[in-house]
Each structure stands twice: as C-alpha cells, then as structure tokens.
Short mmCIF file of C-alpha atoms and ligand atoms in Angstrom, two decimals:
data_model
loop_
_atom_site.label_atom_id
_atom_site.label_comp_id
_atom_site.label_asym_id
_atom_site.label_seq_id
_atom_site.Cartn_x
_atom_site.Cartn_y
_atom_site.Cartn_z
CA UNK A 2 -1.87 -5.43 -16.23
CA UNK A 3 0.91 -6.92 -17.69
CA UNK A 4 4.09 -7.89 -16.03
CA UNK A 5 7.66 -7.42 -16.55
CA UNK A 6 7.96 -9.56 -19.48
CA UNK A 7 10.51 -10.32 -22.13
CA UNK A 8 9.39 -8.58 -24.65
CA UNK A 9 9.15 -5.50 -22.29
CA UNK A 10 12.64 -6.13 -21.37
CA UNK A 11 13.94 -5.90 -24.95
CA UNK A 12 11.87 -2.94 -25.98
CA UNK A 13 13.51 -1.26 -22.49
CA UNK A 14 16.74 -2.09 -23.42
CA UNK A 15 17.01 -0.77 -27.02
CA UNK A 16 15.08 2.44 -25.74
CA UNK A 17 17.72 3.23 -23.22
CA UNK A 18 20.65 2.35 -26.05
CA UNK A 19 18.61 4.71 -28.98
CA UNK A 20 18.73 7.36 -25.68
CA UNK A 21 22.16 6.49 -25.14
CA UNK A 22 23.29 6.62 -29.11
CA UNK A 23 21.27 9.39 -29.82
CA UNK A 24 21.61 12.24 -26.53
CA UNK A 25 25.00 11.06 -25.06
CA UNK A 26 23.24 9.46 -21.94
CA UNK A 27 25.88 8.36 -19.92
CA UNK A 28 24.26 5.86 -17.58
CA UNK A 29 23.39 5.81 -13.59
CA UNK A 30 26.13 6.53 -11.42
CA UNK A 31 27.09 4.68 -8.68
CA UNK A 32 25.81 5.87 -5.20
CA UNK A 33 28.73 5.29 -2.79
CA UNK A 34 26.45 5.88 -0.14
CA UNK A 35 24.55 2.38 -0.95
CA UNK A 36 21.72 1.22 -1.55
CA UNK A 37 18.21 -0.28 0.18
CA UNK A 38 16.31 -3.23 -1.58
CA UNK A 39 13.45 -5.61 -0.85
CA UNK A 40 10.93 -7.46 -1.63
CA UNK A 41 7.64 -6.37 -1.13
CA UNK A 42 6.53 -9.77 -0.27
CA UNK A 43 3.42 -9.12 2.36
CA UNK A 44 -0.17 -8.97 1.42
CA UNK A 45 -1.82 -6.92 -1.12
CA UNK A 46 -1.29 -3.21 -2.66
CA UNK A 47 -3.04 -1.97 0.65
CA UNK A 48 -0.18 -3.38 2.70
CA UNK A 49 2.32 -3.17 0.55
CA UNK A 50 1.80 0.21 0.21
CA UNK A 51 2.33 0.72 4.00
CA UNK A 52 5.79 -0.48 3.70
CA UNK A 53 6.82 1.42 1.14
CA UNK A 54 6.42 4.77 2.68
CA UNK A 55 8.26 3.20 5.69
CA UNK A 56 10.97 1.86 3.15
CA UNK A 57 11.26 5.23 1.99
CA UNK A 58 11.63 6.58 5.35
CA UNK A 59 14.51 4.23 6.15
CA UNK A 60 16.22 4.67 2.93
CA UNK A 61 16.48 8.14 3.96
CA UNK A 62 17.64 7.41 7.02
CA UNK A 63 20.30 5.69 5.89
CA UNK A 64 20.86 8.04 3.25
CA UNK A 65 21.17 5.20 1.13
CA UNK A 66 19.36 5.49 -2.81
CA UNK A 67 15.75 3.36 -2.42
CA UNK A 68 15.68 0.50 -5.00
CA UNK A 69 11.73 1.06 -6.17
CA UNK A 70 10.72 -2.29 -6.01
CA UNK A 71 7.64 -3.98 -8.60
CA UNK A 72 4.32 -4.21 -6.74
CA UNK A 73 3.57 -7.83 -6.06
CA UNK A 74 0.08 -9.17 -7.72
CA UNK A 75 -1.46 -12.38 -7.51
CA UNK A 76 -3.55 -13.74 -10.15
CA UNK A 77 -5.95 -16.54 -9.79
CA UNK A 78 -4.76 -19.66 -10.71
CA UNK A 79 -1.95 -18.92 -10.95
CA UNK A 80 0.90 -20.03 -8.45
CA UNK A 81 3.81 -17.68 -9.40
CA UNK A 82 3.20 -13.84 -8.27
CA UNK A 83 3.72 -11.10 -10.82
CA UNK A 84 5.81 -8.13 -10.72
CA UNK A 85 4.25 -4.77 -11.83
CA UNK A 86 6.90 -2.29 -12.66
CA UNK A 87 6.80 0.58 -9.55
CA UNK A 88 6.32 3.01 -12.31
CA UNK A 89 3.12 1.23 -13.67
CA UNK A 90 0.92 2.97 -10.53
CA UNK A 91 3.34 6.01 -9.89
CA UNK A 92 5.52 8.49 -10.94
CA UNK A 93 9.24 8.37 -10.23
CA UNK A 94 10.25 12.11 -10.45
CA UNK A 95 8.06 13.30 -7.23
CA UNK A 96 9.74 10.56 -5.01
CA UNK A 97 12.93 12.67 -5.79
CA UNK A 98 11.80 15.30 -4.48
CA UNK A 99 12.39 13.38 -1.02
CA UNK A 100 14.85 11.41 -1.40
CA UNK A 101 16.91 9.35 -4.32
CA UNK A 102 15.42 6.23 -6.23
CA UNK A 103 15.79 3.98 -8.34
CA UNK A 104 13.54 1.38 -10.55
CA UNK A 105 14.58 -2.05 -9.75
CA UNK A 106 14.78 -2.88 -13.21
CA UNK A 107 17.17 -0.02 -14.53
CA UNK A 108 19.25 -0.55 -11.28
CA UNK A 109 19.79 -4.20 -12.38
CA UNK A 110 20.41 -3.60 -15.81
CA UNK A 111 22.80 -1.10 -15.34
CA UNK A 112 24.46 -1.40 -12.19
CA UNK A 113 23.49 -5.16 -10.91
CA UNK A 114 26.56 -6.75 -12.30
CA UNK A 115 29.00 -4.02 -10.73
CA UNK A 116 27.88 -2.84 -7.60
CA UNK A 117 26.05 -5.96 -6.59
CA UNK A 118 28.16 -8.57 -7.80
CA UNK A 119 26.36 -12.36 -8.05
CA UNK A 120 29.41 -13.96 -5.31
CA UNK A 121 28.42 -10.68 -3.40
CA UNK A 122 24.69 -11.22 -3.10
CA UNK A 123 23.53 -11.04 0.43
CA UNK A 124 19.99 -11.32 1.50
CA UNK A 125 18.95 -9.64 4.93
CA UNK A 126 16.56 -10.69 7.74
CA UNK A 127 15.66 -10.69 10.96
CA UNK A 128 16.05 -14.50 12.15
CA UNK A 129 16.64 -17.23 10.17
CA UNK A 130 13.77 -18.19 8.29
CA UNK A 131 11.63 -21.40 7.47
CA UNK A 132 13.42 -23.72 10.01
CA UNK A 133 16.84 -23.36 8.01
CA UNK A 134 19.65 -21.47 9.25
CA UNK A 135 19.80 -18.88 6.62
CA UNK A 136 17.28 -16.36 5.36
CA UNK A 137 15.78 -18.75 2.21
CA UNK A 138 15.00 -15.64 0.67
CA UNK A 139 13.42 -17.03 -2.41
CA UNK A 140 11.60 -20.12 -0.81
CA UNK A 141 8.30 -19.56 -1.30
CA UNK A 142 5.35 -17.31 -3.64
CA UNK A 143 5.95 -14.52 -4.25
CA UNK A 144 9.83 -14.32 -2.47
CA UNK A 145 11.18 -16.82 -5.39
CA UNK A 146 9.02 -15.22 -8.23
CA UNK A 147 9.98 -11.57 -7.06
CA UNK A 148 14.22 -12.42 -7.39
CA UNK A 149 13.57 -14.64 -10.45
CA UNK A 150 12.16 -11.56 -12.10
CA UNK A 151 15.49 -9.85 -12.19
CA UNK A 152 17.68 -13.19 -11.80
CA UNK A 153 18.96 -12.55 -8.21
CA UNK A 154 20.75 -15.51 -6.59
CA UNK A 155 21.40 -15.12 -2.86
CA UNK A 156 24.96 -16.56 -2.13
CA UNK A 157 24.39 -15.76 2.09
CA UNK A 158 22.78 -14.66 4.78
CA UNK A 159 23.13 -11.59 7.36
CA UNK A 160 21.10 -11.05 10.57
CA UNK A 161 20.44 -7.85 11.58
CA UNK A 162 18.86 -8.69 15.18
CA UNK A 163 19.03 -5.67 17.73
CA UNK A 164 18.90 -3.43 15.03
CA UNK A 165 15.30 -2.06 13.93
CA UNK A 166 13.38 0.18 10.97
CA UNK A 167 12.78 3.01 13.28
CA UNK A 168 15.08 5.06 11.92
CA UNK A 169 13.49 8.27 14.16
CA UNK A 170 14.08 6.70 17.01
CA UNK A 171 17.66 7.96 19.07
CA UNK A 172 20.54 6.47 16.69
CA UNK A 173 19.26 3.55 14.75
CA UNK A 174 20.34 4.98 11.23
CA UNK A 175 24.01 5.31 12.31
CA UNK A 176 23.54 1.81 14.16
CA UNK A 177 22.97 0.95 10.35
CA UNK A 178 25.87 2.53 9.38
CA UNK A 179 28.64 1.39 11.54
CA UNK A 180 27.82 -2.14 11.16
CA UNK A 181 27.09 -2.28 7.22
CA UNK A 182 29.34 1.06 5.83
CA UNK A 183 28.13 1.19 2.06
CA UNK A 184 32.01 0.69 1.24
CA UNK A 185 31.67 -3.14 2.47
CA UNK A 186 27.54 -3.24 2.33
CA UNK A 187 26.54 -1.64 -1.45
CA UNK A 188 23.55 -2.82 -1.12
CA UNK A 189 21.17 -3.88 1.60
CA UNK A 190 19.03 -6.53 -0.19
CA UNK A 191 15.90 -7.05 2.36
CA UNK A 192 13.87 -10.50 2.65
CA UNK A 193 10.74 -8.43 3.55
CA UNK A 194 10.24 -4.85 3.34
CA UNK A 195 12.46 -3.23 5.64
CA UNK A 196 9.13 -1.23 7.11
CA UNK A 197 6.39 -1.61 9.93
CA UNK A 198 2.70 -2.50 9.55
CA UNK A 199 0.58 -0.48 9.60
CA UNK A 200 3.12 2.41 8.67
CA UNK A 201 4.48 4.21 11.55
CA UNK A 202 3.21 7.52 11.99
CA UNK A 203 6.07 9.38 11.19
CA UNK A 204 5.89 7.56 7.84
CA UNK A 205 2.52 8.34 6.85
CA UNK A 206 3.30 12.38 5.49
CA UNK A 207 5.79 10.74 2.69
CA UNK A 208 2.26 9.66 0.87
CA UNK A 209 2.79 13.69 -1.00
CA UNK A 210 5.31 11.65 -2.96
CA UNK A 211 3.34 9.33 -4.32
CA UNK A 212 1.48 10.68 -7.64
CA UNK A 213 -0.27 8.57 -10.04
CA UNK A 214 1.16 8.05 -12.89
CA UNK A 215 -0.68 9.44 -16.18
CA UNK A 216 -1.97 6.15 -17.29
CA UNK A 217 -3.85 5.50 -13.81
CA UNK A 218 -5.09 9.20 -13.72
CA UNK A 219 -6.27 9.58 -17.17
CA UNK A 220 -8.54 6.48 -16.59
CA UNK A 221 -10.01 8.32 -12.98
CA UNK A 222 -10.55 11.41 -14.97
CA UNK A 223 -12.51 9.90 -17.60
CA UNK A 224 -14.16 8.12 -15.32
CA UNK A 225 -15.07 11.37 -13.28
CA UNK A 226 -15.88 13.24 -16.26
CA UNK A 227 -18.82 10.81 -17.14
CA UNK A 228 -20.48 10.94 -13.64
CA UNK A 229 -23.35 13.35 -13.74
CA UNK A 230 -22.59 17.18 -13.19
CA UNK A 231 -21.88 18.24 -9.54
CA UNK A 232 -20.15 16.73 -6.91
CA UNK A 233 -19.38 12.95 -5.96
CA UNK A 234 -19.11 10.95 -2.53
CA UNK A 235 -16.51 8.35 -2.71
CA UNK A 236 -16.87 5.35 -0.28
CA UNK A 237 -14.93 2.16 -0.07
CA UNK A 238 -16.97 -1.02 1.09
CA UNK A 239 -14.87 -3.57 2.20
CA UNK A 240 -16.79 -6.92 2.28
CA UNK A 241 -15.48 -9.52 0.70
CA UNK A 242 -15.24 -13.27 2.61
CA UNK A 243 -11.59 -12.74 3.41
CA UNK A 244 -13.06 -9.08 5.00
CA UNK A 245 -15.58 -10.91 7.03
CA UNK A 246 -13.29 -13.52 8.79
CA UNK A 247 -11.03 -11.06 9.40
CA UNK A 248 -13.24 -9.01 10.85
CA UNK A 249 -14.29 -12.16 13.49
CA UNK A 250 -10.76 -11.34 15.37
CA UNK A 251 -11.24 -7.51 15.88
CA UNK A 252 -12.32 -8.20 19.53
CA UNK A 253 -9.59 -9.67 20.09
CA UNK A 254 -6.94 -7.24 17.89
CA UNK A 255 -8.17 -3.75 19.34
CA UNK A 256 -5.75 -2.08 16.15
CA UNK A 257 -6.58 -4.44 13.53
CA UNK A 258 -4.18 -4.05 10.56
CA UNK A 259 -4.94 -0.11 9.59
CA UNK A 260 -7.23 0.80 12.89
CA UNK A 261 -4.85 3.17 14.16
CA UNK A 262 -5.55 5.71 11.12
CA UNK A 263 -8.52 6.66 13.31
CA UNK A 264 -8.69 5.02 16.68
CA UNK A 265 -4.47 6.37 17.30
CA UNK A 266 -1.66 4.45 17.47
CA UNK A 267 -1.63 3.79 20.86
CA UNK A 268 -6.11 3.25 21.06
CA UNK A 269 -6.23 6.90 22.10
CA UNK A 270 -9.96 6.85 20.27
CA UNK A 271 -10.60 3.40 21.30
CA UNK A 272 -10.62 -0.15 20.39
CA UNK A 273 -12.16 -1.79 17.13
CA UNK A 274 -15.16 -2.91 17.20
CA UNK A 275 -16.93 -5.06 14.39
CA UNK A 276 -19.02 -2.34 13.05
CA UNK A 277 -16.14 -0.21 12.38
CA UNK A 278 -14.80 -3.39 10.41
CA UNK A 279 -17.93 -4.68 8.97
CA UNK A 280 -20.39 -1.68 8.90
CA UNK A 281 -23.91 -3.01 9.17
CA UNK A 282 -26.16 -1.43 5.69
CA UNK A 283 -28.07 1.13 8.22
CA UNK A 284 -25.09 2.44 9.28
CA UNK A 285 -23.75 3.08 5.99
CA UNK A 286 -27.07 4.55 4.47
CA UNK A 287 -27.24 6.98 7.59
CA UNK A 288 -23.75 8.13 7.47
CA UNK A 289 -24.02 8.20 4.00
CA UNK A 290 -26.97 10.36 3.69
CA UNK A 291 -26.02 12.53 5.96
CA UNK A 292 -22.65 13.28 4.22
CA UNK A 293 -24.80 13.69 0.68
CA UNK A 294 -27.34 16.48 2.89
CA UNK A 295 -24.36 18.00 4.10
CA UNK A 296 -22.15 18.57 0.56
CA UNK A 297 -25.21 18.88 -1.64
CA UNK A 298 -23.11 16.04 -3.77
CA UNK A 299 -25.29 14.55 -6.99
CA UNK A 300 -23.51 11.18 -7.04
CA UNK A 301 -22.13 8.67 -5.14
CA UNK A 302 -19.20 6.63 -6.30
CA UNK A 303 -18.87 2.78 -4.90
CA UNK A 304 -15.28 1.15 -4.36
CA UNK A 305 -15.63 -2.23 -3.35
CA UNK A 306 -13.65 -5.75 -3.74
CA UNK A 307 -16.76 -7.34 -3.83
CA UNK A 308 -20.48 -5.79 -3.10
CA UNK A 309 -21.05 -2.54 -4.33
CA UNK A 310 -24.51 -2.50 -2.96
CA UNK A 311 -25.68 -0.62 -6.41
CA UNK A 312 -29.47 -0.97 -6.28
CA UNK A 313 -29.65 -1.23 -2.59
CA UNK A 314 -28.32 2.61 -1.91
CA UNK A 315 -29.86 3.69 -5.05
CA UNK A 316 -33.18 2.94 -3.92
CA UNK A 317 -31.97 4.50 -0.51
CA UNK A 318 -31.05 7.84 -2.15
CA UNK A 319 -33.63 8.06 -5.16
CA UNK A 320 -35.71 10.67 -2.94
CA UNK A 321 -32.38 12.59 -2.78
CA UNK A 322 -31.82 12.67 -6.71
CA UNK A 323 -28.60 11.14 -6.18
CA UNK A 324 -27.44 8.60 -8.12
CA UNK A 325 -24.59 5.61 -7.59
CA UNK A 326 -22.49 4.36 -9.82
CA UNK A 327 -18.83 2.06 -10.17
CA UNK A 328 -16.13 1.32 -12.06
CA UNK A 329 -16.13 -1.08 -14.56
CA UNK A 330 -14.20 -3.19 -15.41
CA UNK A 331 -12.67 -3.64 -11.86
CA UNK A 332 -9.28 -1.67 -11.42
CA UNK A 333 -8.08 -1.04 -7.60
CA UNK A 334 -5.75 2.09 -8.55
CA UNK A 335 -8.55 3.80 -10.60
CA UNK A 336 -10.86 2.91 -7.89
CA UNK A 337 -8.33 4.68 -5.16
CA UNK A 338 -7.61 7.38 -8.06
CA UNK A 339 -11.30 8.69 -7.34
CA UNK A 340 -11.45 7.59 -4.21
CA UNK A 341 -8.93 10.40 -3.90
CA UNK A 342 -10.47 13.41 -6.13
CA UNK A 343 -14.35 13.31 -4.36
CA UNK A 344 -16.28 15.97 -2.21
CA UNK A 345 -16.14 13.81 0.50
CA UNK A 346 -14.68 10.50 1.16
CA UNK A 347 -15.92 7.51 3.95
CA UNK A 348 -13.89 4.53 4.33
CA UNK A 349 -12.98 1.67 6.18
CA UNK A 350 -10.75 2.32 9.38
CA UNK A 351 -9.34 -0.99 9.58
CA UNK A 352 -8.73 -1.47 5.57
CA UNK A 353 -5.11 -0.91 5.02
CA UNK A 354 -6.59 -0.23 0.89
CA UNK A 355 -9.29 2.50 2.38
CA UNK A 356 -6.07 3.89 4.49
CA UNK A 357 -4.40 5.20 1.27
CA UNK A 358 -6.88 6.95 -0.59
CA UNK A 359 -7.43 8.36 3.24
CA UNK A 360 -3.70 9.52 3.16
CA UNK A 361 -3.67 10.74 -0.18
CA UNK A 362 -6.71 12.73 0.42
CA UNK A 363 -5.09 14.25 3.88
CA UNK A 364 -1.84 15.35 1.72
CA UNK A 365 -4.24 17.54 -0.80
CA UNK A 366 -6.18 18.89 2.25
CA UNK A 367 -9.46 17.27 1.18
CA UNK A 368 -11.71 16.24 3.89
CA UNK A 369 -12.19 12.08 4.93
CA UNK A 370 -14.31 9.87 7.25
CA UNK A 371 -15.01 6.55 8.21
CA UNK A 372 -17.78 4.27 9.19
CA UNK A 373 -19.14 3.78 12.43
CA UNK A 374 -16.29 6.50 13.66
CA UNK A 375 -16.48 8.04 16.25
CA UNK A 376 -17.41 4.72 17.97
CA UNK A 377 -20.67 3.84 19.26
CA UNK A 378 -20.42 1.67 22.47
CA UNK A 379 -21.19 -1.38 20.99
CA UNK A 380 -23.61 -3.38 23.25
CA UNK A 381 -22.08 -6.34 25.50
CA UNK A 382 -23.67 -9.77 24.34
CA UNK A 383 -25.60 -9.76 28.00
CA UNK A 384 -27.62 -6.20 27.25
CA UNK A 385 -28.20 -7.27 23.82
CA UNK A 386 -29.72 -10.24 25.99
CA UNK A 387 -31.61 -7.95 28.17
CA UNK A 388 -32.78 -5.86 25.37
CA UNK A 389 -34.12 -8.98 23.38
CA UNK A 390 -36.05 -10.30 26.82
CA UNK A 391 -37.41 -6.48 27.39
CA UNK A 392 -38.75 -6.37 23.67
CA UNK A 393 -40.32 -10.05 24.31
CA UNK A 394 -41.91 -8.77 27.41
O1 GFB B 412 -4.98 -3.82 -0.26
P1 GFB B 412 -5.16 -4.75 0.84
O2 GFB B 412 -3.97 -5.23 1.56
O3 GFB B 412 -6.20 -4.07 1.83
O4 GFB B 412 -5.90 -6.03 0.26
P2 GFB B 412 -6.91 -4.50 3.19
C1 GFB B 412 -7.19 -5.96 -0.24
C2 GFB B 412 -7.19 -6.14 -1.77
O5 GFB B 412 -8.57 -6.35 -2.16
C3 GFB B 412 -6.73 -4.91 -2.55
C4 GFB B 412 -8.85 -5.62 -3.34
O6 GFB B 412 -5.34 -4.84 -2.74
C5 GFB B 412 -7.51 -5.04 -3.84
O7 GFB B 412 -6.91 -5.96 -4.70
N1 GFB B 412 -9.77 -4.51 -3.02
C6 GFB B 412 -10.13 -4.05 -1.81
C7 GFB B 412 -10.38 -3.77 -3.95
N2 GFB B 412 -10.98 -3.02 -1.94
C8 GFB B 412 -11.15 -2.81 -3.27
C9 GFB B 412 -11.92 -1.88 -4.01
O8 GFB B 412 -12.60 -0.99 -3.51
N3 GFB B 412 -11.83 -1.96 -5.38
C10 GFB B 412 -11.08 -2.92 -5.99
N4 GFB B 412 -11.06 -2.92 -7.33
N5 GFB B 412 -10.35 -3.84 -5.30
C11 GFB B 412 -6.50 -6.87 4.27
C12 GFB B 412 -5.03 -7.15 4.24
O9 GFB B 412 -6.85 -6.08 3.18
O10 GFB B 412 -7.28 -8.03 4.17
C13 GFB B 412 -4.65 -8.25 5.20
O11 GFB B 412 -4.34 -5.99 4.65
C14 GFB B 412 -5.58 -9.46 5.07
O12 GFB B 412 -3.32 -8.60 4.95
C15 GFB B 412 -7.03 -9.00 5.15
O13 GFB B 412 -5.35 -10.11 3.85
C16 GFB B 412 -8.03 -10.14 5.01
O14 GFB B 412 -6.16 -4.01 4.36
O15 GFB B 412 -8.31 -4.06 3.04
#
C-alpha cells in the first residue's frame, strides 16, 4: 500500500482547490474547543488499533475534535516507518457519528499553520523520555518518520504526570481542561497514543464506528463471493516466531496483551495459559470440527501471519466435504474484512489482531470464539511427570 507520498500530496491539494473553485468550499473551521493528536507509534495494526478506540474515547472526553492519525507500517528493510492515510482502512463519515474528526493530513494543510503555529508546537508525555529532559518526540522509528510526514517540529515539552486517559473515571476530562483550556492548549499533540493497552473496556463498544472503507471491502467481498456456496468458518492462526516467544512469557503475564477479551479484565475467567496462546493442531482440528458440525458451514477460511495449515486441516475435514482456503496475496485488513462477515469466527484470545475482527463481529451481533477457551486446567510440569512414569509403567 502506498504511503503518503508527494505525488499524493499534489493530486490532494489541487482536488481540494478544483472543490474549492468549483462548489464554493469554504475550508475547515477552527474548533475552539481544541484538538487531540498523536502518534500511533506502538506495535502493529492490532495494537494500534486498541489505542485508537481509546483515543477516540478521550477525544470525546475532552470534547476536543480527534486528529485521525496515519496507521504506522513497517516494511522490511526498510528503516523509516510509513504512514498509511487513516482513510486508506476506514471510513471517516461513521466516526462522526460519535464524535468530530479530522484526517491528519487535511488538518495540516489547512489549519497547521494557524491553529498550531511552528513556535507553538508542543509535544506531550508522560515523563521525560530517552534519558533527556524533554519528550524527544521524534527520536527514534517510527516517532521521527511519523512528524516528518507532515513536517512537525516540536519547539517544547509538557508533562502531564497525575493526570491519566481514563476519561470515565470521576473528573479526569475536566482535570484536562483546567490545566490545558483549548484557548492556551489548541492542540494536544501526544508522543504516544493518548490510550491504554489492551483498550479499556469502556472503549471497546466505539469499534461500531469503524467501517471499512470501500476499497478494503470490495476486495473481502470478492474474495467471499469465490468461496464455494454456503457458509464459511473464519479462524485466525497466530504462529509466527515473534507469536511463539511471546507466547514463552504467558505464565508469567496471566493477561497477555489482548487476554482480557475473554479471560476479563480483572482474570475473572482465569489466567493464560500457553494453549490459549499457542493452540496445539488437535485442539484446533477438534474445536474446529465441532464448530463446522454445528453451522453446517462448507468452507473454512484461514487468517494467518504465517502457517495457514492448508493441507493439514484439509485432509482433517475432507470426510466433512469442507474445504479450506486463504487469501492471496497476503493483505491483513482483507484478512480481518472476512474474518468479520463468516458463520462463525475462532480466534486467538491473546492476539490483539484476532481481538478486532472479535469486536467488529460483537458490534454486528455475529457470534465469536476462541481456542482452547473456556480453559482446560493445563497440567502442572510434576503430573505431566507422573503421567509420563504411569504410561512407562
Ligand atoms: O496486529 P498486531 O499488533 O497483533 O501484530 P498481535 C501482528 C501483525 O502480524 C499484524 C500480522 O498487524 C499483521 O501485520 N498478522 C497477524 C497477520 N495475523 C495475521 C493474519 O491473519 N493475516 C495477515 N495477513 N497478517 C502482538 C503484538 O501481535 O505480537 C505485540 O500486539 C508483540 O506488540 C507480539 O509484537 C509479538 O497482538 O497478534
């Protein structure tokens, strides 16, 4: 996908001025109630999708327009992130059903120079970062890349310690207020998203906002429309290498990145275990078949970021008449985009990228699972032991 390049940036520009010439378009107005910008500058969509439905929340909060930032890619090789204009993946015009936005890009263009002057250019964090006593919000991939996009220079730091996201919690939002007022504080210009991970529960409802935009839908529903006739099964298989070593710490991180989706926020349904992580292939092919017995589904459709296990679960459903397909050529939207329109989905509980298409899914009403939930007690290391010695015997 390409980035926000020059040439897109001129063809932008002398759209809006034709629009402007030709139907008396007028421009953005200012919002004198401020406004709420970041970078998205942690981890992948999966994650960076977490944060923006918490950015939303807090720009609503606030009451403050959200800037829609670029999602953040990473292409091999190459050392310098790229930006992906928000409206790439999604729509614009649901979002305002909830609250006001703003692409980054049309905010810049039009309003950088005069609400956000360059000598006015603030960034925001927590604590001083990277040993310095300032936030060094562009040291670093993909914090310099992101500003250089839209040539944002930072001329100062603010610290906003004491004062957190949670904007439903007591009277954080005017907390906000009183000590930036959008008269002194246009805009809030964020280091990091200005959001929790995973997204706080409160948060997770905003996903009704977030439609597809044509381009990434069109490409699901051809996709859909070539799978054979009945229903599908979507699953997500998370297994890449940086999915199994991150998997070795679940014991020890009981609500590993998006585990609280299904074991609760507070391990209500218990604590991760490695199989809810890293289901084993028996697991998989029993819950799987058991969801394809159960919806009378012809198909089975594989996401994965690295083994889709093709010609292992076909041979495991040929008696079925089912077959399994993916994707090609790799696209992680299209993959979530049918992800989100099957009979039945199963993904991965602790996969922050299985936790949208789960939160998409729960916003139509369509019904979701994961692997190896409900837990199974997994067996401690010594009955394993016991077992192995009793199977000897
Ligand atoms: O989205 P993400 O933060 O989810 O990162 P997790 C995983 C990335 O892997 C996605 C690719 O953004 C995709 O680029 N990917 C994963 C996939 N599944 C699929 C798939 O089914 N299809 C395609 N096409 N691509 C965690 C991170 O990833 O992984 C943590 O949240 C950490 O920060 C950890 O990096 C190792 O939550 O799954």
């Amino acid at each position: 996908m390409a980035g926000w390049d020059r040439a897109g940036s001129v063809f932008a520009y002398c759209f809006i001025l034709t629009l402007c010439l030709l139907g008396g378009y007028e421009g953005l107005e200012r919002d004198q109630n401020g406004y709420v910008m970041y970078c998205p500058c942690m981890g992948r969509f999966g994650n960076q999708a977490d944060h923006f439905l918490g950015a939303l929340g807090f720009a609503k909060g606030l009451n403050r327009t959200l800037v829609l930032p670029p999602w953040v890619e990473y292409k091999p090789g190459n050392p310098r992130s790229i930006q992906v204009p928000f409206n790439t993946y999604f729509k614009v015009e649901p979002l305002t059903k909830f609250h006001r936005v703003v692409l980054m890009h049309q905010f810049m263009e039009e309003l950088g120079s005069t609400v956000w002057p360059q000598e006015e250019r603030i960034a925001f964090c927590y604590v001083p970062r990277h040993n310095s006593e300032g936030c060094n919000a562009k040291e670093g991939n993909p914090f310099g890349p992101f500003w250089d996009t839209f040539g944002v220079d930072f001329v100062g730091s603010e610290f906003y310690r004491g004062l957190t996201y949670d904007v439903h919690y007591q009277n954080m939002a005017d907390k906000w207020s009183d000590l930036y007022p959008p008269s002194k504080w246009p805009v809030l210009a964020f280091t990091g998203a200005p959001a929790s991970f995973p997204v706080q529960e409160n948060n997770r409802g905003l996903h009704k906002y977030l439609e597809w935009s044509d381009a990434v839908l069109n490409k699901a529903k051809k996709f859909i429309n070539s799978l054979p006739y009945g229903h599908y099964i979507g699953i997500h298989l998370r297994n890449g290498v940086d999915w199994v070593r991150a998997c070795e710490h679940v014991h020890h991180s009981p609500n590993l990145f998006a585990a609280p989706q299904c074991l609760g926020y507070r391990n209500e349904h218990g604590k991760a275990t490695t199989e809810l992580c890293l289901p084993s292939f028996s697991t998989i092919v029993k819950k799987l078949k058991r969801v394809v017995k159960a919806t009378g589904a012809a198909s089975v459709f594989v996401a994965s970021d690295s083994d889709h296990l093709i010609p292992e679960l076909s041979k495991e459903l040929r008696k079925m008449k089912v077959s399994v397909h993916k994707h090609e050529p790799a696209d992680p939207h299209v993959d979530l985009a049918i992800l989100g329109r099957s009979k039945h989905y199963i993904g991965n509980c602790v996969s922050s990228f299985s936790a949208f298409a789960k939160r998409e899914r729960d916003a139509a009403g369509f019904p979701s699972s994961f692997w190896a939930f409900p837990l199974e007690k997994e067996k401690s290391a010594k009955q394993s032991a016991s077992a192995t010695r009793h199977i000897e015997l």
